[in-house]
Short mmCIF file of C-alpha atoms in Angstrom, two decimals:
data_model
loop_
_atom_site.label_atom_id
_atom_site.label_comp_id
_atom_site.label_asym_id
_atom_site.label_seq_id
_atom_site.Cartn_x
_atom_site.Cartn_y
_atom_site.Cartn_z
CA UNK A 1 -50.16 -30.75 13.91
CA UNK A 2 -49.47 -26.93 13.48
CA UNK A 3 -49.81 -24.44 16.45
CA UNK A 4 -52.66 -22.32 15.10
CA UNK A 5 -54.66 -25.41 13.50
CA UNK A 6 -54.67 -26.93 17.35
CA UNK A 7 -55.50 -24.20 18.31
CA UNK A 8 -58.80 -24.07 16.44
CA UNK A 9 -59.73 -28.07 17.49
CA UNK A 10 -59.70 -26.60 20.82
CA UNK A 11 -61.87 -23.67 20.08
CA UNK A 12 -64.00 -26.00 18.13
CA UNK A 13 -63.72 -28.30 21.51
CA UNK A 14 -65.59 -25.29 23.48
CA UNK A 15 -68.21 -23.62 21.33
CA UNK A 16 -69.12 -27.71 20.76
CA UNK A 17 -69.65 -28.01 24.97
CA UNK A 18 -73.00 -28.10 26.24
CA UNK A 19 -72.76 -28.30 29.71
CA UNK A 20 -70.00 -27.08 32.27
CA UNK A 21 -68.11 -30.02 32.42
CA UNK A 22 -66.95 -29.58 28.97
CA UNK A 23 -65.90 -26.61 29.62
CA UNK A 24 -64.22 -27.70 32.24
CA UNK A 25 -62.56 -29.87 30.08
CA UNK A 26 -61.82 -27.45 27.68
CA UNK A 27 -59.96 -25.12 29.63
CA UNK A 28 -57.72 -28.02 30.57
CA UNK A 29 -57.00 -28.87 27.44
CA UNK A 30 -56.31 -24.60 26.72
CA UNK A 31 -53.74 -24.80 30.26
CA UNK A 32 -52.06 -27.63 28.23
CA UNK A 33 -51.42 -26.12 25.15
CA UNK A 34 -50.53 -22.84 26.14
CA UNK A 35 -48.36 -24.73 29.19
CA UNK A 36 -49.08 -22.46 31.47
CA UNK A 37 -49.38 -23.08 34.97
CA UNK A 38 -53.14 -22.34 35.03
CA UNK A 39 -55.96 -21.45 33.42
CA UNK A 40 -59.54 -19.75 34.89
CA UNK A 41 -63.27 -18.91 33.02
CA UNK A 42 -64.42 -16.82 36.21
CA UNK A 43 -67.87 -15.40 35.81
CA UNK A 44 -69.78 -12.67 38.10
CA UNK A 45 -73.36 -12.08 37.14
CA UNK A 46 -75.18 -8.58 38.66
CA UNK A 47 -76.71 -10.62 41.58
CA UNK A 48 -73.13 -11.49 42.90
CA UNK A 49 -73.16 -14.94 42.03
CA UNK A 50 -70.52 -16.95 40.63
CA UNK A 51 -69.75 -19.76 38.06
CA UNK A 52 -66.74 -20.66 36.10
CA UNK A 53 -64.23 -23.72 35.25
CA UNK A 54 -60.97 -23.61 36.37
CA UNK A 55 -57.41 -26.01 36.57
CA UNK A 56 -56.01 -24.15 40.38
CA UNK A 57 -56.85 -26.84 42.95
CA UNK A 58 -60.05 -27.67 45.01
CA UNK A 59 -58.56 -26.68 47.17
CA UNK A 60 -57.31 -23.30 47.11
CA UNK A 61 -60.99 -22.77 45.37
CA UNK A 62 -63.08 -24.09 48.17
CA UNK A 63 -60.88 -21.85 50.45
CA UNK A 64 -61.45 -18.78 47.92
CA UNK A 65 -65.32 -19.34 48.31
CA UNK A 66 -65.36 -20.10 51.79
CA UNK A 67 -63.53 -17.10 52.48
CA UNK A 68 -65.44 -14.60 50.30
CA UNK A 69 -61.94 -13.85 48.72
CA UNK A 70 -63.81 -12.23 45.63
CA UNK A 71 -63.69 -9.39 47.65
CA UNK A 72 -60.53 -8.98 48.17
CA UNK A 73 -59.01 -10.54 45.32
CA UNK A 74 -56.98 -7.34 43.46
CA UNK A 75 -57.44 -9.29 40.14
CA UNK A 76 -61.18 -8.93 40.35
CA UNK A 77 -61.21 -5.69 41.67
CA UNK A 78 -58.74 -4.39 39.27
CA UNK A 79 -60.90 -5.32 36.41
CA UNK A 80 -64.61 -5.13 37.78
CA UNK A 81 -66.53 -2.93 35.45
CA UNK A 82 -63.13 -2.44 33.03
CA UNK A 83 -62.93 -4.14 29.45
CA UNK A 84 -58.79 -3.60 29.22
CA UNK A 85 -56.99 -6.49 29.51
CA UNK A 86 -54.45 -6.61 32.58
CA UNK A 87 -51.19 -7.78 33.36
CA UNK A 88 -51.08 -8.79 36.89
CA UNK A 89 -48.18 -6.90 37.62
CA UNK A 90 -50.29 -3.56 36.74
CA UNK A 91 -52.66 -4.47 39.54
CA UNK A 92 -52.80 -2.45 42.75
CA UNK A 93 -50.68 -5.25 45.06
CA UNK A 94 -49.39 -2.74 48.22
CA UNK A 95 -51.89 -3.40 51.06
CA UNK A 96 -51.12 -5.95 53.34
CA UNK A 97 -54.33 -8.10 53.03
CA UNK A 98 -53.54 -8.31 49.00
CA UNK A 99 -49.91 -9.53 49.30
CA UNK A 100 -51.18 -11.74 52.13
CA UNK A 101 -53.72 -12.93 49.66
CA UNK A 102 -51.09 -13.65 46.86
CA UNK A 103 -48.65 -15.39 49.23
CA UNK A 104 -51.94 -18.00 50.55
CA UNK A 105 -52.87 -18.37 46.94
CA UNK A 106 -48.90 -19.62 45.81
CA UNK A 107 -49.38 -22.28 48.36
CA UNK A 108 -52.02 -23.55 46.52
CA UNK A 109 -49.82 -23.93 43.45
CA UNK A 110 -50.85 -20.49 41.77
CA UNK A 111 -48.32 -18.99 40.18
CA UNK A 112 -46.55 -15.52 40.22
CA UNK A 113 -47.48 -13.57 36.49
CA UNK A 114 -50.92 -13.68 35.31
CA UNK A 115 -52.73 -11.81 32.64
CA UNK A 116 -56.67 -11.17 32.76
CA UNK A 117 -59.60 -10.30 30.35
CA UNK A 118 -61.89 -8.76 31.83
CA UNK A 119 -65.47 -9.29 28.99
CA UNK A 120 -68.58 -7.59 29.46
CA UNK A 121 -71.57 -9.51 28.99
CA UNK A 122 -75.65 -8.23 29.09
CA UNK A 123 -77.44 -7.64 31.52
CA UNK A 124 -74.30 -6.57 33.88
CA UNK A 125 -72.93 -9.85 33.38
CA UNK A 126 -69.21 -9.90 34.12
CA UNK A 127 -66.57 -12.69 33.66
CA UNK A 128 -63.07 -13.17 34.03
CA UNK A 129 -60.88 -15.49 31.85
CA UNK A 130 -57.43 -15.43 33.07
CA UNK A 131 -53.81 -17.45 32.24
CA UNK A 132 -51.49 -17.78 35.24
CA UNK A 133 -48.12 -19.14 35.42
CA UNK A 134 -44.38 -19.11 37.53
CA UNK A 135 -41.80 -17.50 35.60
CA UNK A 136 -39.78 -14.21 35.08
CA UNK A 137 -41.04 -11.01 34.20
CA UNK A 138 -39.08 -11.25 30.50
CA UNK A 139 -40.21 -14.69 30.05
CA UNK A 140 -43.71 -13.68 30.41
CA UNK A 141 -43.60 -10.23 28.81
CA UNK A 142 -42.92 -12.48 26.20
CA UNK A 143 -45.63 -14.59 26.71
CA UNK A 144 -48.02 -12.58 26.46
CA UNK A 145 -47.01 -10.02 23.79
CA UNK A 146 -47.00 -13.39 21.71
CA UNK A 147 -50.14 -15.09 22.71
CA UNK A 148 -52.61 -11.75 23.84
CA UNK A 149 -54.50 -11.74 20.61
CA UNK A 150 -55.44 -15.40 20.92
CA UNK A 151 -55.81 -15.62 24.30
CA UNK A 152 -59.20 -12.47 23.93
CA UNK A 153 -60.45 -13.92 21.50
CA UNK A 154 -60.63 -17.07 23.09
CA UNK A 155 -62.17 -15.41 26.98
CA UNK A 156 -65.20 -13.93 24.28
CA UNK A 157 -65.60 -17.37 22.84
CA UNK A 158 -65.42 -19.22 26.82
CA UNK A 159 -67.96 -16.50 27.51
CA UNK A 160 -70.31 -16.90 24.51
CA UNK A 161 -70.12 -20.78 25.20
CA UNK A 162 -71.13 -19.92 29.31
CA UNK A 163 -73.63 -17.74 28.60
CA UNK A 164 -75.17 -20.51 25.99
CA UNK A 165 -75.44 -23.09 28.70
CA UNK A 166 -76.41 -20.93 31.87
CA UNK A 167 -79.88 -21.39 31.87
CA UNK A 168 -79.92 -18.07 33.52
CA UNK A 169 -78.83 -16.35 30.85
CA UNK A 170 -79.86 -14.52 28.30
CA UNK A 171 -77.92 -15.78 25.19
CA UNK A 172 -77.57 -14.37 22.13
CA UNK A 173 -78.25 -15.72 18.87
CA UNK A 174 -75.60 -16.98 16.28
CA UNK A 175 -75.77 -13.92 14.29
CA UNK A 176 -75.92 -14.94 10.68
CA UNK A 177 -73.46 -13.09 7.93
CA UNK A 178 -74.85 -10.08 6.33
CA UNK A 179 -74.52 -10.15 2.33
CA UNK A 180 -71.55 -7.97 2.56
CA UNK A 181 -69.90 -11.26 4.86
CA UNK A 182 -70.97 -13.94 2.59
CA UNK A 183 -69.44 -12.26 -0.11
CA UNK A 184 -66.38 -11.58 1.31
CA UNK A 185 -65.80 -15.41 2.57
CA UNK A 186 -67.32 -17.11 -0.83
CA UNK A 187 -64.98 -15.11 -2.60
CA UNK A 188 -62.40 -16.00 -0.36
CA UNK A 189 -63.27 -19.43 -0.41
CA UNK A 190 -62.93 -19.46 -4.01
CA UNK A 191 -59.03 -18.81 -3.56
CA UNK A 192 -59.32 -14.96 -4.65
CA UNK A 193 -56.69 -12.99 -2.59
CA UNK A 194 -57.58 -9.88 -0.30
CA UNK A 195 -57.00 -7.45 -3.35
CA UNK A 196 -59.10 -9.49 -5.57
CA UNK A 197 -62.06 -9.67 -3.90
CA UNK A 198 -61.41 -6.21 -2.35
CA UNK A 199 -61.78 -5.16 -6.32
CA UNK A 200 -64.88 -7.63 -6.99
CA UNK A 201 -66.67 -5.81 -4.20
CA UNK A 202 -65.57 -2.71 -4.89
CA UNK A 203 -64.02 -1.69 -1.65
CA UNK A 204 -60.73 -1.04 0.16
CA UNK A 205 -58.94 -4.10 1.50
CA UNK A 206 -59.01 -1.97 4.53
CA UNK A 207 -63.25 -2.36 4.70
CA UNK A 208 -62.61 -5.89 3.86
CA UNK A 209 -60.37 -6.83 6.70
CA UNK A 210 -62.99 -5.22 8.50
CA UNK A 211 -65.92 -7.38 6.63
CA UNK A 212 -63.70 -10.08 7.18
CA UNK A 213 -63.06 -9.57 11.47
CA UNK A 214 -66.82 -9.28 11.83
CA UNK A 215 -67.28 -12.27 9.97
CA UNK A 216 -64.41 -14.32 11.93
CA UNK A 217 -65.73 -12.95 15.28
CA UNK A 218 -69.81 -14.32 14.58
CA UNK A 219 -67.69 -17.69 13.74
CA UNK A 220 -65.76 -17.80 16.72
CA UNK A 221 -62.65 -18.89 14.66
CA UNK A 222 -59.23 -17.86 15.10
CA UNK A 223 -57.89 -16.79 11.78
CA UNK A 224 -59.67 -15.90 8.41
CA UNK A 225 -59.03 -19.93 6.81
CA UNK A 226 -60.65 -21.23 9.70
CA UNK A 227 -63.55 -18.50 9.63
CA UNK A 228 -64.03 -19.75 5.68
CA UNK A 229 -63.85 -23.38 6.57
CA UNK A 230 -66.46 -22.80 9.49
CA UNK A 231 -68.92 -20.83 7.10
CA UNK A 232 -68.23 -23.51 4.27
CA UNK A 233 -69.46 -26.29 7.50
CA UNK A 234 -72.32 -24.81 8.41
CA UNK A 235 -73.63 -24.05 5.09
CA UNK A 236 -73.78 -19.99 5.49
CA UNK A 237 -71.47 -19.91 2.32
CA UNK A 238 -72.09 -21.77 -1.04
CA UNK A 239 -69.08 -22.20 -3.33
CA UNK B 1 -51.67 15.82 29.33
CA UNK B 2 -54.01 13.27 28.71
CA UNK B 3 -55.95 11.14 30.93
CA UNK B 4 -56.97 7.76 30.63
CA UNK B 5 -59.79 7.57 32.88
CA UNK B 6 -63.03 4.97 33.21
CA UNK B 7 -66.69 7.09 34.16
CA UNK B 8 -66.50 5.47 37.23
CA UNK B 9 -63.16 7.03 38.30
CA UNK B 10 -64.20 10.25 36.35
CA UNK B 11 -66.58 10.63 39.13
CA UNK B 12 -63.38 11.83 41.60
CA UNK B 13 -62.75 14.65 38.76
CA UNK B 14 -66.00 16.09 39.29
CA UNK B 15 -64.36 19.73 37.32
CA UNK B 16 -63.22 17.84 34.50
CA UNK B 17 -65.58 15.50 34.04
CA UNK B 18 -68.54 18.30 34.37
CA UNK B 19 -66.26 20.19 31.81
CA UNK B 20 -66.06 17.78 29.64
CA UNK B 21 -69.63 17.12 28.94
CA UNK B 22 -70.32 20.76 29.08
CA UNK B 23 -68.16 20.96 26.07
CA UNK B 24 -69.76 18.16 24.29
CA UNK B 25 -72.86 20.10 24.53
CA UNK B 26 -71.21 23.62 23.21
CA UNK B 27 -69.98 21.34 20.48
CA UNK B 28 -72.42 18.56 19.84
CA UNK B 29 -75.41 21.09 20.26
CA UNK B 30 -74.94 24.90 19.50
CA UNK B 31 -72.19 24.77 16.81
CA UNK B 32 -73.09 21.36 14.94
CA UNK B 33 -76.65 20.73 16.14
CA UNK B 34 -76.81 17.90 16.58
CA UNK B 35 -80.15 16.23 18.35
CA UNK B 36 -78.48 15.42 21.46
CA UNK B 37 -79.98 15.63 25.07
CA UNK B 38 -78.66 18.93 27.60
CA UNK B 39 -79.37 18.51 30.71
CA UNK B 40 -80.61 21.14 33.62
CA UNK B 41 -76.47 21.28 34.09
CA UNK B 42 -76.21 22.07 30.76
CA UNK B 43 -74.58 18.33 30.41
CA UNK B 44 -74.58 16.54 26.97
CA UNK B 45 -74.63 12.78 28.16
CA UNK B 46 -76.41 10.28 26.88
CA UNK B 47 -77.21 5.99 27.56
CA UNK B 48 -73.65 4.99 26.57
CA UNK B 49 -72.10 7.27 29.22
CA UNK B 50 -73.77 5.29 31.35
CA UNK B 51 -72.39 2.07 30.31
CA UNK B 52 -68.81 2.55 32.10
CA UNK B 53 -66.87 3.35 28.99
CA UNK B 54 -63.10 4.50 29.12
CA UNK B 55 -62.24 8.03 28.48
CA UNK B 56 -59.78 9.62 26.75
CA UNK B 57 -58.72 13.56 28.21
CA UNK B 58 -56.77 16.00 27.30
CA UNK B 59 -56.39 18.25 30.59
CA UNK B 60 -55.07 21.50 30.46
CA UNK B 61 -52.07 23.15 32.19
CA UNK B 62 -54.53 24.51 34.51
CA UNK B 63 -57.05 21.65 34.68
CA UNK B 64 -59.55 22.42 32.23
CA UNK B 65 -61.23 20.45 29.55
CA UNK B 66 -59.24 20.65 26.44
CA UNK B 67 -61.07 17.70 24.89
CA UNK B 68 -61.88 14.05 24.80
CA UNK B 69 -63.23 11.29 23.47
CA UNK B 70 -65.01 8.27 24.61
CA UNK B 71 -64.45 4.74 24.02
CA UNK B 72 -66.68 1.43 24.36
CA UNK B 73 -65.84 -2.60 22.91
CA UNK B 74 -67.95 -3.18 20.05
CA UNK B 75 -68.48 -6.45 21.71
CA UNK B 76 -71.28 -4.59 23.91
CA UNK B 77 -74.12 -1.79 23.51
CA UNK B 78 -72.29 0.33 21.42
CA UNK B 79 -73.42 3.59 18.82
CA UNK B 80 -72.48 2.04 15.69
CA UNK B 81 -73.67 -1.36 16.11
CA UNK B 82 -77.27 0.59 17.41
CA UNK B 83 -77.70 3.56 14.86
CA UNK B 84 -74.89 3.42 12.17
CA UNK B 85 -75.67 0.02 10.62
CA UNK B 86 -77.09 1.24 7.41
CA UNK B 87 -73.73 3.12 6.83
CA UNK B 88 -71.69 -0.28 7.00
CA UNK B 89 -74.28 -2.54 4.77
CA UNK B 90 -75.90 -3.76 7.63
CA UNK B 91 -72.64 -5.16 8.70
CA UNK B 92 -72.75 -5.05 12.14
CA UNK B 93 -68.85 -4.44 13.29
CA UNK B 94 -68.46 -6.26 16.46
CA UNK B 95 -65.20 -8.02 18.05
CA UNK B 96 -63.10 -8.04 20.97
CA UNK B 97 -60.16 -6.65 18.70
CA UNK B 98 -62.56 -3.68 17.55
CA UNK B 99 -63.19 -0.61 19.72
CA UNK B 100 -65.82 2.21 18.67
CA UNK B 101 -64.71 5.64 19.64
CA UNK B 102 -66.89 8.38 19.28
CA UNK B 103 -68.18 11.95 21.11
CA UNK B 104 -64.44 13.12 20.14
CA UNK B 105 -65.22 16.82 20.86
CA UNK B 106 -62.50 19.34 21.46
CA UNK B 107 -62.87 22.47 23.89
CA UNK B 108 -63.90 26.46 21.91
CA UNK B 109 -60.45 27.26 23.85
CA UNK B 110 -58.38 24.38 22.61
CA UNK B 111 -54.76 24.12 21.80
CA UNK B 112 -54.41 23.23 18.05
CA UNK B 113 -52.06 20.26 19.22
CA UNK B 114 -55.41 18.52 21.45
CA UNK B 115 -56.70 16.97 18.71
CA UNK B 116 -53.69 15.40 17.57
CA UNK B 117 -52.29 14.41 20.86
CA UNK B 118 -55.92 12.67 21.28
CA UNK B 119 -55.76 10.39 18.19
CA UNK B 120 -52.34 9.57 19.69
CA UNK B 121 -53.35 8.01 23.03
CA UNK B 122 -55.87 5.80 20.67
CA UNK B 123 -53.04 4.86 19.29
CA UNK B 124 -51.35 4.67 22.54
CA UNK B 125 -55.05 2.29 23.30
CA UNK B 126 -54.56 -0.08 20.37
CA UNK B 127 -51.00 -0.96 21.27
CA UNK B 128 -51.38 -1.23 24.53
CA UNK B 129 -54.08 -3.87 24.87
CA UNK B 130 -53.74 -5.79 21.63
CA UNK B 131 -56.92 -4.14 19.65
CA UNK B 132 -56.36 -3.96 16.49
CA UNK B 133 -58.58 -1.10 15.11
CA UNK B 134 -60.92 1.86 16.07
CA UNK B 135 -63.91 3.14 14.49
CA UNK B 136 -65.93 6.41 14.87
CA UNK B 137 -68.77 7.85 13.22
CA UNK B 138 -67.65 11.08 11.91
CA UNK B 139 -69.04 14.40 10.07
CA UNK B 140 -67.41 16.20 7.06
CA UNK B 141 -65.89 18.21 8.70
CA UNK B 142 -63.05 16.25 10.87
CA UNK B 143 -62.57 15.00 7.88
CA UNK B 144 -59.50 18.16 6.95
CA UNK B 145 -59.05 17.64 11.26
CA UNK B 146 -57.87 13.82 10.80
CA UNK B 147 -55.60 14.80 7.96
CA UNK B 148 -54.33 17.30 9.61
CA UNK B 149 -52.71 15.73 12.53
CA UNK B 150 -51.64 12.64 10.25
CA UNK B 151 -54.37 10.07 11.08
CA UNK B 152 -56.96 9.66 8.46
CA UNK B 153 -59.39 6.98 8.53
CA UNK B 154 -60.02 4.73 6.46
CA UNK B 155 -63.94 5.62 5.49
CA UNK B 156 -66.10 2.23 5.43
CA UNK B 157 -68.97 3.83 4.51
CA UNK B 158 -70.90 7.26 3.90
CA UNK B 159 -74.47 8.97 4.26
CA UNK B 160 -75.07 11.96 3.12
CA UNK B 161 -73.67 14.88 1.17
CA UNK B 162 -72.00 18.12 2.38
CA UNK B 163 -71.92 19.37 5.67
CA UNK B 164 -74.45 17.06 6.33
CA UNK B 165 -71.85 14.02 5.22
CA UNK B 166 -71.47 11.46 7.94
CA UNK B 167 -69.02 8.69 7.91
CA UNK B 168 -67.70 5.37 9.34
CA UNK B 169 -64.24 4.66 9.28
CA UNK B 170 -61.75 2.69 10.76
CA UNK B 171 -58.04 3.60 12.64
CA UNK B 172 -55.41 1.06 13.01
CA UNK B 173 -51.86 2.97 13.28
CA UNK B 174 -48.80 1.83 12.19
CA UNK B 175 -45.36 2.67 14.02
CA UNK B 176 -45.19 5.59 11.49
CA UNK B 177 -49.08 6.84 12.38
CA UNK B 178 -47.78 7.17 15.55
CA UNK B 179 -44.74 9.20 15.67
CA UNK B 180 -46.07 11.71 12.92
CA UNK B 181 -49.00 12.04 15.28
CA UNK B 182 -46.40 12.88 18.72
CA UNK B 183 -44.64 14.80 16.51
CA UNK B 184 -47.27 16.88 15.32
CA UNK B 185 -48.89 17.09 18.60
CA UNK B 186 -45.49 18.01 20.13
CA UNK B 187 -45.63 15.22 22.65
CA UNK B 188 -42.89 13.02 23.00
CA UNK B 189 -43.20 9.15 22.34
CA UNK B 190 -41.68 8.55 25.78
CA UNK B 191 -43.93 10.62 27.49
CA UNK B 192 -46.78 9.49 25.60
CA UNK B 193 -46.41 5.99 26.44
CA UNK B 194 -45.59 7.09 30.34
CA UNK B 195 -49.27 8.58 30.87
CA UNK B 196 -50.85 5.53 29.27
CA UNK B 197 -47.91 3.02 32.08
CA UNK B 198 -49.13 5.77 34.74
CA UNK B 199 -52.80 5.49 34.13
CA UNK B 200 -53.30 1.89 33.26
CA UNK B 201 -50.97 0.76 37.31
CA UNK B 202 -47.38 0.99 34.61
CA UNK B 203 -44.53 -0.36 35.48
CA UNK B 204 -42.33 0.60 38.52
CA UNK B 205 -39.17 2.74 37.94
CA UNK B 206 -37.08 -0.39 38.22
CA UNK B 207 -38.59 -2.14 35.43
CA UNK B 208 -38.27 1.00 33.11
CA UNK B 209 -34.46 1.06 34.60
CA UNK B 210 -33.85 -2.34 33.70
CA UNK B 211 -35.53 -1.72 30.20
CA UNK B 212 -34.06 0.80 29.05
#
């Protein structure tokens, strides 16, 4: 199975998750697939309640909660209220508290490198999806450049799923495809090229790309091929 | 120079923030006659400013505001989906890979290169964060400005005619466009990158030396 196919299978598992245990299983599978030390999905709501799933050791998570490290964790402090993805190297580790925190984290198996995607959900919900690993700066740079796009998409899928599962949250219903998106996906499913579809719909290829991108996001697929497959299997398009 | 500041960081620069909101009132209310709200301090603000957006500002040499724009992710509340869906055939543009750019504003006394500098910053944001597109709503007068600075958007929907014509446009910037914009803005590519890196906790001098 190719790398992209495997990612789509894992994303499918994630989207079928009905409870936190299934989300936890998904994060281990994703961690293994990306061959990194750890993955963490961490949710903090407006009241400060936490929730999440992770591949960190239970010892570390227990310690983190007991010490209320969420108040000093430079990753949380640097990502809260933000919406751009962050390499941990760019965070402020200059203070003694931050350095001691990292040193302790590393004794629990947390790696030296991290990449975190902050997500803004409804009603002040805030979530953070993190990939953590032990390697050199050069290796990490290559890894994040290569995988950044998929990690951003997976981060948002995780949050969608967590919102759907959490009884206190106010989940967004599955948004139907608009008529233009249905047209675009249908022609693609019929095997027409992007250029042909754009011509048939009398729109530019750029506009078509955006329609496909918005449909892909709604369908929770990693690429166009899988978005088309998912639209077919959900009966959203018929060919 | 170009500044990248989230709203909560802009609070630390009250003079610059006030000047931006006042210039927005001047541009959108006074000059363009848009139906926007201006408060008692002469500032134009709307509900999206309360969502802690990321602002890109051109700070003049004297610390004044030369121009600015406002970025928000399309996965949350944003103008394009809340107000302009009829321009995109009802397609909600909603993706982690697309950010919205609104309130593109130039001060009355802005240097000619300001608009280009702001779009160059937009390009830095896309390449720096792995975002694929900026989407924005603009009026007829901006078409010429965007062409001049070398960053014409792909128009994906339009309403109205003449001066009242408004459009939804998309920007993605390739390497060539990025260089062209930098050239026309009179900003070396490396300087622009440095401003971006500094704003987002950039690389340390040692890292720069290693990668040089």
